[in-house]
Coordinates of C-alpha atoms in Angstrom, one line a residue:
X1 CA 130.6 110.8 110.9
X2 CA 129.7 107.7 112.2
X3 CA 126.3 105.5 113.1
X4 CA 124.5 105.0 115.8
X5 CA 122.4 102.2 114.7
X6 CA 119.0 102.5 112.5
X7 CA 115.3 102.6 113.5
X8 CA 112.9 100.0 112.5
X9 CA 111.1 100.6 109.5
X10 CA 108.6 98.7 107.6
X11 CA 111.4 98.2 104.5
X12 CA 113.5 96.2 107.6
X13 CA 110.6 94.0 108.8
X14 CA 110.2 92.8 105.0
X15 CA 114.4 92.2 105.2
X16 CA 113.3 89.8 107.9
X17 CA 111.4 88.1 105.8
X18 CA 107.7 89.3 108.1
X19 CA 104.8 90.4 106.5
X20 CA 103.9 94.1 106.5
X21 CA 101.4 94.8 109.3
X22 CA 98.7 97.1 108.1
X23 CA 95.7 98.4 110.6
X24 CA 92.4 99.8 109.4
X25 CA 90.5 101.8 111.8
X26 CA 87.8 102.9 109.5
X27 CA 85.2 100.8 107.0
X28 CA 86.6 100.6 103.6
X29 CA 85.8 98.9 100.8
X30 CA 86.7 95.4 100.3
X31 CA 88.6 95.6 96.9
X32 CA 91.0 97.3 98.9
X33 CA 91.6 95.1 102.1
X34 CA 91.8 92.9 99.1
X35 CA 94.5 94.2 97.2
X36 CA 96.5 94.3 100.3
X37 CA 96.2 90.8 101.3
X38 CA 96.8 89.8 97.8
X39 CA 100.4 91.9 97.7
X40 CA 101.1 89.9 101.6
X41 CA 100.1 92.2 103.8
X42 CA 98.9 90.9 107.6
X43 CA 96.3 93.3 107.7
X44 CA 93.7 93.7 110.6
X45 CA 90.2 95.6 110.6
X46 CA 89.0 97.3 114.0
X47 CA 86.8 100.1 113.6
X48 CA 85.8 100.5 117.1
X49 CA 88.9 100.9 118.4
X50 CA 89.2 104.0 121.6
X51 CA 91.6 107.0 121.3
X52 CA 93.9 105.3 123.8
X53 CA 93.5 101.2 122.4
X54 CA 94.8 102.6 119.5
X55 CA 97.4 104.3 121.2
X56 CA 98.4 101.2 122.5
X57 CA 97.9 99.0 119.3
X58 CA 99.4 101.3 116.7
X59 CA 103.6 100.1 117.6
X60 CA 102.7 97.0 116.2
X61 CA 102.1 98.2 112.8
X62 CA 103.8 99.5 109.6
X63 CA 100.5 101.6 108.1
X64 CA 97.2 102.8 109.5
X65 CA 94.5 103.1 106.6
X66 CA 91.6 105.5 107.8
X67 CA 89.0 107.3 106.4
X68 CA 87.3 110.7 108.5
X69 CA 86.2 108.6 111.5
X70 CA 89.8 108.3 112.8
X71 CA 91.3 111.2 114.4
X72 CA 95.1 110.9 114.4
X73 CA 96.2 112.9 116.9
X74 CA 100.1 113.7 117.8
X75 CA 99.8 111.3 121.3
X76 CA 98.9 108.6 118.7
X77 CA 101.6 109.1 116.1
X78 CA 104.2 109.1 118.7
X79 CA 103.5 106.2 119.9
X80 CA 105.6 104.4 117.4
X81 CA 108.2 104.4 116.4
X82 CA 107.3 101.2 113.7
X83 CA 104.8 103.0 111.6
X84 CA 105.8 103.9 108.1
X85 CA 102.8 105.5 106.5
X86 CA 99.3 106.3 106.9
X87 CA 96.5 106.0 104.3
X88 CA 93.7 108.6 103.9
X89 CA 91.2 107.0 101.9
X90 CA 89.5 110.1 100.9
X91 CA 90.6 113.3 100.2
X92 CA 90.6 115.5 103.7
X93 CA 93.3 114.8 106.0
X94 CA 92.1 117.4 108.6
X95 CA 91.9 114.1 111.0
X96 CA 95.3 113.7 110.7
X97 CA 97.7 116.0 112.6
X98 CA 100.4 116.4 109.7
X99 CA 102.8 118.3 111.4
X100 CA 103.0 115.5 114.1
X101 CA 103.2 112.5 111.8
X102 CA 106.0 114.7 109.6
X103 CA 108.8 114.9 112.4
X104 CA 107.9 111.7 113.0
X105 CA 108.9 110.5 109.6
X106 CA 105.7 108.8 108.8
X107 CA 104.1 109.8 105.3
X108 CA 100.9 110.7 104.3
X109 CA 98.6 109.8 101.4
X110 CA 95.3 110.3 100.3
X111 CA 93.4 109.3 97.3
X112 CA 92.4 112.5 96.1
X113 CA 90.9 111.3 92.2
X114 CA 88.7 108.2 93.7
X115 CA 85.6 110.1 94.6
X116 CA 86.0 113.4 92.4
X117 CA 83.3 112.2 90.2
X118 CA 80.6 111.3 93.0
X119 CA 81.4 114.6 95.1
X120 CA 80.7 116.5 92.0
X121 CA 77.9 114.8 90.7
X122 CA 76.3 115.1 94.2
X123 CA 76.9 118.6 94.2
X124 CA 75.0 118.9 91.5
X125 CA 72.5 117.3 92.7
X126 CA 72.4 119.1 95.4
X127 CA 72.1 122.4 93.5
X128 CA 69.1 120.8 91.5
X129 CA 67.2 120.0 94.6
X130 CA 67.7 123.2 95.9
X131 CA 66.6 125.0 92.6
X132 CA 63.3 122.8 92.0
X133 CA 62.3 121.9 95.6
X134 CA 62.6 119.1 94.8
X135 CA 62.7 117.6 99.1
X136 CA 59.8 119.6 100.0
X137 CA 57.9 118.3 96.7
X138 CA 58.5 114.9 97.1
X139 CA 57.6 114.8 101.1
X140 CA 54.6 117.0 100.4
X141 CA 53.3 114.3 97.3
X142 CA 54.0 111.2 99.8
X143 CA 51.8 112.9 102.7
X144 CA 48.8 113.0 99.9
X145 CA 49.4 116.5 99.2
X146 CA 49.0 117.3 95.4
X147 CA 50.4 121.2 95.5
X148 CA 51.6 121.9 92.2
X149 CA 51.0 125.3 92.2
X150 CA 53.0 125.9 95.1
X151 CA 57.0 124.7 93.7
X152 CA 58.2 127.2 91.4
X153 CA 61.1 126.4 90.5
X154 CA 64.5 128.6 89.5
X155 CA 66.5 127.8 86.4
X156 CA 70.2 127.4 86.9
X157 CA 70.7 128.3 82.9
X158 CA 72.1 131.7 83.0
X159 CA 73.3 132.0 86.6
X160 CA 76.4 132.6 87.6
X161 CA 78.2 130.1 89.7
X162 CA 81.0 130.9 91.9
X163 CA 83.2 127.6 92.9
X164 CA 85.4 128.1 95.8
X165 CA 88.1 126.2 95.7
X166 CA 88.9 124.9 91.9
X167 CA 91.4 121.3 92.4
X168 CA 89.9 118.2 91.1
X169 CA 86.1 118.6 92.4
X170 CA 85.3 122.2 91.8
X171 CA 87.2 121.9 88.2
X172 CA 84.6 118.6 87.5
X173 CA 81.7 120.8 89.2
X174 CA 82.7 123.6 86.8
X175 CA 82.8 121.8 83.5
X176 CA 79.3 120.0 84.3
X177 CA 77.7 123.5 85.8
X178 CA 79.3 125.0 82.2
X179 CA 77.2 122.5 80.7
X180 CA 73.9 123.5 82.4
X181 CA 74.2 127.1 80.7
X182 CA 75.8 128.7 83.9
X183 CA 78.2 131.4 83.5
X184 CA 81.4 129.8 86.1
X185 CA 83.8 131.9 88.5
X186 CA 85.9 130.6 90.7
X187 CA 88.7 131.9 93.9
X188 CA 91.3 129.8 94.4
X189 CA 94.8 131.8 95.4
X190 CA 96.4 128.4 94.0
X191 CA 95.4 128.3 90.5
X192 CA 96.5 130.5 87.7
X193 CA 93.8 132.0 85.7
X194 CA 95.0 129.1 82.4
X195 CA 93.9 126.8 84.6
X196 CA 90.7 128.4 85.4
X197 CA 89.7 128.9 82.0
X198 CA 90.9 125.5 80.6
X199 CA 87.9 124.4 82.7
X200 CA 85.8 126.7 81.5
X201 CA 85.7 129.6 84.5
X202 CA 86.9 132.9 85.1
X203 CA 89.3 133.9 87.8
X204 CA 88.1 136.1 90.1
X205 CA 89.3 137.3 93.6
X206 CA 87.1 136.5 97.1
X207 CA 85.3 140.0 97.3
X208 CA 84.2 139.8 93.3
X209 CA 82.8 136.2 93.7
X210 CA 80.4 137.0 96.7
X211 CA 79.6 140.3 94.8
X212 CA 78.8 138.5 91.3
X213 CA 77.9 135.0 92.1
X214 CA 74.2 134.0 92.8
X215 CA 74.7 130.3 93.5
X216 CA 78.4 129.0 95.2
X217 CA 79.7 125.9 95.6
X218 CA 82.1 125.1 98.1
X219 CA 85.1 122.9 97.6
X220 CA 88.3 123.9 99.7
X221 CA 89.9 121.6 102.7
X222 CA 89.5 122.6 106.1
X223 CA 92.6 124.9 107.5
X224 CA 93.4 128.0 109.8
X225 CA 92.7 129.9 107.0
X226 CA 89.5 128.2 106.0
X227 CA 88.0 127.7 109.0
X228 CA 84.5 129.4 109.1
X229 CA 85.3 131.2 105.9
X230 CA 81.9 131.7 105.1
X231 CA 79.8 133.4 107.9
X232 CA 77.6 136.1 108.9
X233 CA 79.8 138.8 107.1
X234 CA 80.3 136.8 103.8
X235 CA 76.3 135.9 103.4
X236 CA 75.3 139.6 103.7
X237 CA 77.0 140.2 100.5
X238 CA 75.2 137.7 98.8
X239 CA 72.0 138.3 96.7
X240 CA 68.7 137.4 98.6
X241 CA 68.2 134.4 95.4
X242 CA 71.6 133.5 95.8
X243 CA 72.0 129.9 97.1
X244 CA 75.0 127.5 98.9
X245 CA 76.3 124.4 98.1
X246 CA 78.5 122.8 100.8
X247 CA 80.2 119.5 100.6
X248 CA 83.4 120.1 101.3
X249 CA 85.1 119.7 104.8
X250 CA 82.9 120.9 108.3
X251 CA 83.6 123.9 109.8
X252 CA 84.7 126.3 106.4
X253 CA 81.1 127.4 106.4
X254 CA 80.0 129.1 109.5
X255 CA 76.2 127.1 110.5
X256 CA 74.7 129.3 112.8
X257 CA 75.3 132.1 110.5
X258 CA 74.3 130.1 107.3
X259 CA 71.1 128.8 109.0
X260 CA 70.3 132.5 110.4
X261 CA 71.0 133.9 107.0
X262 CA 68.5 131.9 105.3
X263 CA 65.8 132.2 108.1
X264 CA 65.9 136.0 107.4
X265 CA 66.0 135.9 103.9
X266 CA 69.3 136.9 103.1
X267 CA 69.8 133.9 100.8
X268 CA 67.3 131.8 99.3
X269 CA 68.4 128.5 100.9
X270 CA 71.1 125.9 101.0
X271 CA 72.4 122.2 100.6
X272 CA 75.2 120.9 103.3
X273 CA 76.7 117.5 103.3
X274 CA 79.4 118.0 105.7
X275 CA 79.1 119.6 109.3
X276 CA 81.3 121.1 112.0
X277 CA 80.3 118.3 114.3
X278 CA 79.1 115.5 113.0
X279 CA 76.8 113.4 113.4
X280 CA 75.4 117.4 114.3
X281 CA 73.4 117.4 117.1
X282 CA 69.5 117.2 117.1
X283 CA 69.0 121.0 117.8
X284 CA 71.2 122.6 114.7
X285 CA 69.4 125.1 113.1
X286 CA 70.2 123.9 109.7
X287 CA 68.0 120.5 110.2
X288 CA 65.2 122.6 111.1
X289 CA 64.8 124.6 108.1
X290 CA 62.8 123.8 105.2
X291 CA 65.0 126.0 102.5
X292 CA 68.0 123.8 103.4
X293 CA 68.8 120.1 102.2
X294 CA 71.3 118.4 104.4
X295 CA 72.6 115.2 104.0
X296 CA 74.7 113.4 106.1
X297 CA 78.3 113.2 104.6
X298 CA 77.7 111.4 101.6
X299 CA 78.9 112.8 98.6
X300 CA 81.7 110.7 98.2
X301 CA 79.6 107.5 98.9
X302 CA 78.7 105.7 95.5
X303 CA 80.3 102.3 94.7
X304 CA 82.3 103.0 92.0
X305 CA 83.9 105.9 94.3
X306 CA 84.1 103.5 97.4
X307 CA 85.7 100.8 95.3
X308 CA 88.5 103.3 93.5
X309 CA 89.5 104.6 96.7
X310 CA 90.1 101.8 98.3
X311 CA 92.3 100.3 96.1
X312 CA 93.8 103.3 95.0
X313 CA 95.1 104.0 99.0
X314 CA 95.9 100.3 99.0
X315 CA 98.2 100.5 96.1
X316 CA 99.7 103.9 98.0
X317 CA 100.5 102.3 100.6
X318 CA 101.7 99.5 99.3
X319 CA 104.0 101.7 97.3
X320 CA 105.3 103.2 100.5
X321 CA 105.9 99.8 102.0
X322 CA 108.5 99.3 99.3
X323 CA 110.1 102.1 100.0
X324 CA 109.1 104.7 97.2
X325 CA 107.0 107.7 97.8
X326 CA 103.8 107.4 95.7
X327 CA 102.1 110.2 93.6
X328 CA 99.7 111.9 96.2
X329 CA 101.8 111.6 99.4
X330 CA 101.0 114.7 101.3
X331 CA 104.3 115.4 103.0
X332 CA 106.8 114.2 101.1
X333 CA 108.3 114.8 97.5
X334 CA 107.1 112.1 95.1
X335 CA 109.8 110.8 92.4
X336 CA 108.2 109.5 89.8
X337 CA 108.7 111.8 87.3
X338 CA 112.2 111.8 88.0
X339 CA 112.7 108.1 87.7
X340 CA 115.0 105.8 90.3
X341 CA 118.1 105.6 88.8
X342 CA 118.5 109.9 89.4
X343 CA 117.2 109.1 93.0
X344 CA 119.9 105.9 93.6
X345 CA 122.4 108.5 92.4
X346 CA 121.7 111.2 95.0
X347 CA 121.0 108.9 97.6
X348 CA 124.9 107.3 97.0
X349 CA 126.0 110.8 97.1
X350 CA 125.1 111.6 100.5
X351 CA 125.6 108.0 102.2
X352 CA 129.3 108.5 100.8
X353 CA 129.9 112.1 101.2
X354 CA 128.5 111.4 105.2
X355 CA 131.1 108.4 104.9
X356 CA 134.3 110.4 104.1
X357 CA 133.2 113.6 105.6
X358 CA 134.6 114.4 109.0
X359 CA 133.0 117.0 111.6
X360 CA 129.0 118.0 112.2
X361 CA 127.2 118.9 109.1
X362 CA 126.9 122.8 108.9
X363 CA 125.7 123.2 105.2
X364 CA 124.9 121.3 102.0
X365 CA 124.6 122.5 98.5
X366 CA 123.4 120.8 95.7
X367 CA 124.3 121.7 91.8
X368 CA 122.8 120.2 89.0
X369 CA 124.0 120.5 85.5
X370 CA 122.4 119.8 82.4
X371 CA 119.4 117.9 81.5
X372 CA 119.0 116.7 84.9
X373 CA 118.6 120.5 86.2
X374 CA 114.9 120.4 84.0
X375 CA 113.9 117.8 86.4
X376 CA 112.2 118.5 89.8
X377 CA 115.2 118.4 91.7
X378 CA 113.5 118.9 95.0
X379 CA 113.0 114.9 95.8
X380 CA 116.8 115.1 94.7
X381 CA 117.5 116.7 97.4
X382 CA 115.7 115.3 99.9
X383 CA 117.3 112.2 99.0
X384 CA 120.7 113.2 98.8
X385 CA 120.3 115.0 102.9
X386 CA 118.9 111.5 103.9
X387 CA 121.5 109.6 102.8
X388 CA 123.9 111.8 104.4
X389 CA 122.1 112.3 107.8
X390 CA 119.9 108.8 107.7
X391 CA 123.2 106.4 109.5
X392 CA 124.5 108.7 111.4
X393 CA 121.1 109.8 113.8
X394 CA 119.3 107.8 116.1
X395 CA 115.8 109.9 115.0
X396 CA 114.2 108.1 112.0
X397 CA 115.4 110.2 108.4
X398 CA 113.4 110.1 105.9
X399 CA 112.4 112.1 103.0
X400 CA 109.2 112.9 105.3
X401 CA 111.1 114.1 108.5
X402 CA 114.0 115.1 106.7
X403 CA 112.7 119.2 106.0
X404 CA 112.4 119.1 110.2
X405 CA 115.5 117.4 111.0
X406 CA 117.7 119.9 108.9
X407 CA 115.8 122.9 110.4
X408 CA 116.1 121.6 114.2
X409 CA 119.8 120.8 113.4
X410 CA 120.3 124.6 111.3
X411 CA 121.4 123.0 108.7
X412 CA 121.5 125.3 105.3
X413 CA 120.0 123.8 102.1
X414 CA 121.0 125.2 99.0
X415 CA 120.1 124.5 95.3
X416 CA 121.9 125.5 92.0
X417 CA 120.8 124.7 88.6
X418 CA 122.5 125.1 85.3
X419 CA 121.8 123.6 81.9
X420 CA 124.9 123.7 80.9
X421 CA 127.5 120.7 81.9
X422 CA 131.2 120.6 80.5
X423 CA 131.7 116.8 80.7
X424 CA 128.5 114.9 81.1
X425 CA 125.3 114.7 79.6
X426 CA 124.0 115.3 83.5
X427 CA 125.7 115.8 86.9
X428 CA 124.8 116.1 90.8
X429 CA 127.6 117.6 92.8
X430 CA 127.2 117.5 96.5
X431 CA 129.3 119.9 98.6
X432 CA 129.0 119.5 102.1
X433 CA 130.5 121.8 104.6
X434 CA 131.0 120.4 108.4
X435 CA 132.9 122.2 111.5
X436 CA 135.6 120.5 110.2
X437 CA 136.1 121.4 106.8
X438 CA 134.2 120.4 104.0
X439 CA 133.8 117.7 101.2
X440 CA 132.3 117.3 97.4
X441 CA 131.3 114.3 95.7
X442 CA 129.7 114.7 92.3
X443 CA 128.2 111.8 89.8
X444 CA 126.2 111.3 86.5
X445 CA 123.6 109.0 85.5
X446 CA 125.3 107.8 81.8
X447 CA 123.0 107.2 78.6
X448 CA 122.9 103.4 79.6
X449 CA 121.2 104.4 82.7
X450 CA 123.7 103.7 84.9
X451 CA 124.6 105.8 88.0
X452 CA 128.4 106.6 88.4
X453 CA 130.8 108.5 90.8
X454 CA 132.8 110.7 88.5
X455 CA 134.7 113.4 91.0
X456 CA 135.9 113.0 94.9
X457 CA 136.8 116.4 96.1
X458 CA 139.8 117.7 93.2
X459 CA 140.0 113.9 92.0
X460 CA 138.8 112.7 89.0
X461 CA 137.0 109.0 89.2
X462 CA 135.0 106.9 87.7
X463 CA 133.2 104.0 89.4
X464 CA 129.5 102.4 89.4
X465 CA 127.4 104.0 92.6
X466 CA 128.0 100.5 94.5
X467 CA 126.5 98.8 97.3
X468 CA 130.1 98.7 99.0
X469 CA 132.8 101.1 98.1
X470 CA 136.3 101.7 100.1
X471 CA 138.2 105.0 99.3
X472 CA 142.1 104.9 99.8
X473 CA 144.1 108.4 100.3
X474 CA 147.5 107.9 100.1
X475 CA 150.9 108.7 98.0
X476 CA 151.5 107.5 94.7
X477 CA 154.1 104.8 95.5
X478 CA 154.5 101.4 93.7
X479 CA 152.8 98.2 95.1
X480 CA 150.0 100.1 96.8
X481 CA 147.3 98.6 95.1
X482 CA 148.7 94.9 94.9
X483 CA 149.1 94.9 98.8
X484 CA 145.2 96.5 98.8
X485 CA 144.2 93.8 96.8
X486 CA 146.2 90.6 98.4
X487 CA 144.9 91.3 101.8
X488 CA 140.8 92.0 100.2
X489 CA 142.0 88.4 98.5
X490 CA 142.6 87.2 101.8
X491 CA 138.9 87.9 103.3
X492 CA 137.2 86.5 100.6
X493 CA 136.5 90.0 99.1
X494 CA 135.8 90.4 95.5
X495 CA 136.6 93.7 93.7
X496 CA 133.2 94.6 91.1
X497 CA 135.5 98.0 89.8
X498 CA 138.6 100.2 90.3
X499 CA 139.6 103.2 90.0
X500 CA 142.5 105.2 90.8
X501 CA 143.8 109.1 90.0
X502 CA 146.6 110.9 91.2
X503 CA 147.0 114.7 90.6
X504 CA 150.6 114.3 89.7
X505 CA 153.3 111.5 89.6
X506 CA 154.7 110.7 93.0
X507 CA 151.5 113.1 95.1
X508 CA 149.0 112.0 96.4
X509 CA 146.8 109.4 95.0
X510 CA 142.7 108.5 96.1
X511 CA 141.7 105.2 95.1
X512 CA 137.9 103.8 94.8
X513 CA 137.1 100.2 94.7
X514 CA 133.8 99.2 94.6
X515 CA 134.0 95.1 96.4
X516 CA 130.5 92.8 96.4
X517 CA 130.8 92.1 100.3
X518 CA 130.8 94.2 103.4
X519 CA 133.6 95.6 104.5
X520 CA 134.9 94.3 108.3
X521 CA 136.4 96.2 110.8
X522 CA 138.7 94.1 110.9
X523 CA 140.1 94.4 107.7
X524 CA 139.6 97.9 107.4
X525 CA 142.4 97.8 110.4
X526 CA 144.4 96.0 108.0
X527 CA 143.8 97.8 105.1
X528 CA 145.1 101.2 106.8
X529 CA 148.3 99.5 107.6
X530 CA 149.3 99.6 103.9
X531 CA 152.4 101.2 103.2
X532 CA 151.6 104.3 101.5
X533 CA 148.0 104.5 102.7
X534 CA 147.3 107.5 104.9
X535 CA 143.4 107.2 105.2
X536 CA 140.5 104.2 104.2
X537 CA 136.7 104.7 104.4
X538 CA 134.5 101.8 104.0
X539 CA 130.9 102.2 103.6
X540 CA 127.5 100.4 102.8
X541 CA 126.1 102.7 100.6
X542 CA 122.6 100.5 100.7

């Protein structure tokens, strides 16, 4: 396996000593155009910009931060090849066409805690409206109409609210709604029914919340499988004093059918914040009718939210610009609970096993054994296929493209864990079969929290994951390794640590030595003239 040369990335431009270039398309809150200036970021505001002006801006950038006002479509992602990662300040990423940015190796992150508290509070507030009148009151008292007699108003203590969709908002909805005396249901196909109930709700399926619930409050994204998930069908099953919450994504809930089942009485009225369309034009039923409340897209918008989510998709993508993957990227594994040294480990594994490995790569396996198999060993992986595949592809690899470029390339993944590990506290062996046979490297991460090579195929070594490494095959002859290290000597290479094992006396011999420079062409052409040397790999394992 050899390389073809790497792409740009934004970790490169930072190499070169050039500030990160970071593009915002959409108004966000100071504090976080702040943050990123602060951290050196050349960052540039245009929120006017054209489908096709951004087209042709986005290649000089290394992040695009948007909010909903951006579309993302796959034209623009492909237009360059520079970009590193894109920041969703807010939760919904329909904008964003995932599956293009993903085989383009660009991640995706959101800030999916910064508004929780104002979308839930606002749904609330919503629901209080709606059961007091409180719009119709207030605009009938400002035109000089006293009607008191005419708003009679519904209690929420003692209904039965169903939230659809229970992450972060419809949990917060469902503790505060718990709060007001309501009994809480809730359909999520994600959530286990502990979760549910740690928040205070009852797990129920689709058909028993529209059967039991007389007010519901949506909060699910936008999908295929969401899209108009409410409609004409869904709001016949619903009690004529039932009501509707919506301020979750546009187009789950079905408006012509929402506004026609309130006009005929079906349900007593709703509250939208979000629409299909939006703004929605002039002639949507649902701005028309005085048993809904609409409102135009601003549950997330108080300044405390603003503020949070602005620096908290600054400090993503800020995390990303360094190279690490940060706790709500969208499409790709997140490492934090892994810690780096694990990661540094399996990423040496693959950059050396694609070093000594001959032939196209067929299959990979992965084993871990003992405490390290507890961990979430899926970022393990990921990492470990990147460094393998990452030098020797033109295509950007990353642990964002790199699910796509194994599939496209039918490559098989497989995973073993054991907790159980003869030798080592923990180990990751890496087997990798090409059409030209097959290799395995395996290493530890030792109690110091150090990562180290510890087996090359049926060899037994020992050596610190290094930047630069060189592995000698050969025969178990005397002077070998003082001829190796005379002509390293000679180029001004330094050796950090050595290590050499032989199966038997006289066989064959592999020796690892880990050197503090780059390794040149030119003396690896020496280096394979040694006597007794029958094969040398040198790699930059960085």
């Amino acid at each position: 396996m050899s390389s073809t040369g790497p792409h740009t990335t934004a970790s490169e431009s930072n190499a070169r000593n050039e500030a990160p270039r970071v593009l915002v398309t959409d108004p966000i809150d100071q504090a976080g155009l702040r943050r990123l200036e602060t951290a050196g970021c050349d960052v540039d505001v245009h929120t006017d910009l054209s489908n096709d002006a951004l087209r042709e801006t986005v290649s000089e950038y290394d992040a695009l931060v948007v909010r909903s006002g951006t579309t993302l479509s796959a034209d623009v992602i492909e237009a360059s090849d520079r970009l590193s990662v894109i920041g969703r300040a807010g939760v919904g990423v329909d904008n964003i066409d995932i599956d293009a940015v993903t085989r383009q190796g660009v991640l995706v992150t959101n800030a999916p805690t910064g508004n929780t508290t104002a979308v839930a509070e606002h749904t609330l507030a919503l629901l209080l409206s709606l059961a007091r009148d409180i719009p119709t009151a207030n605009e009938a008292l400002s035109a000089g109409d006293w009607e008191k007699s005419s708003f009679i108003g519904t209690e929420l203590s003692g209904r039965t609210l169903g939230v659809l969709g229970f992450g972060r908002i419809g949990r917060e909805v469902a503790s505060r709604a718990e709060d007001l005396g309501m009994e809480v249901i809730t359909h999520d196909p994600y959530v286990g029914e502990e979760t549910a109930s740690a928040f205070g709700a009852t797990l129920v399926d689709f058909d028993d919340l529209l059967e039991r619930a007389n007010v519901i409050s949506v909060h699910v994204p936008l999908t295929d499988e969401t899209y108009h998930l409410l409609g004409a069908d869904e709001f016949e099953r619903l009690d004529s004093d039932a009501y509707l919450v919506h301020p979750a994504r546009g187009g789950v809930v079905d408006e012509a059918a929402l506004a026609t089942a309130v006009e005929e009485g079906e349900i007593a009225g709703a509250a939208v914040d979000v629409f299909e369309n939006e703004p929605p034009a002039p002639d949507n039923p649902l701005l028309e009718s005085d048993d809904v409340i609409v409102t135009p897209h601003i549950a997330a918008k108080t300044d405390n939210a603003m503020s949070r989510v602005a620096t908290t998709i600054a400090d993503n993508v800020l995390t990303a610009l360094d190279g690490d993957v940060p706790e709500s990227a969208l499409n790709a594994p997140h490492t934090d609970s892994i810690g780096q040294t694990p990661v540094e480990l399996a990423r040496t594994l693959g950059r050396l096993t694609g070093e000594l490995a001959d032939g196209a790569v067929t299959a990979v396996d992965v084993e871990y054994q003992g405490d390290i198999a507890d961990s979430d060993t899926e970022p393990l992986t990921a990492t470990a296929c990147v460094g393998l595949l990452d030098p020797v592809l033109e295509e950007r690899v990353n642990r964002v493209s790199i699910s796509r470029v194994l599939e496209d390339r039918d490559i098989t993944v497989t995973e073993s864990t054991t907790n159980q590990s003869s030798n080592f506290r923990s180990m990751v062996s890496l087997t990798v079969e090409t059409d030209d046979g097959s290799m395995r490297i395996a290493g530890t991460v030792t109690q110091n929290d150090e990562p180290y090579i510890v087996r090359i195929d049926g060899y037994k070594v020992k050596v610190r994951a290094p930047d630069n490494v060189i592995v000698f095959y050969g025969r178990d002859e005397p002077g070998v390794i003082g001829d190796i290290g005379n002509r390293l000597a000679n180029h001004d290479i330094n050796i950090a640590g050595m290590y050499n094992s032989r199966n038997v006396v006289g066989g064959e011999t592999i020796m690892v030595i880990a050197v503090d420079s780059p390794i040149s062409s030119e003396l690896e052409r020496e280096l394979h003239a040694v006597e007794n040397v029958t094969d040398v790999s040198a790699a930059n394992l960085t």
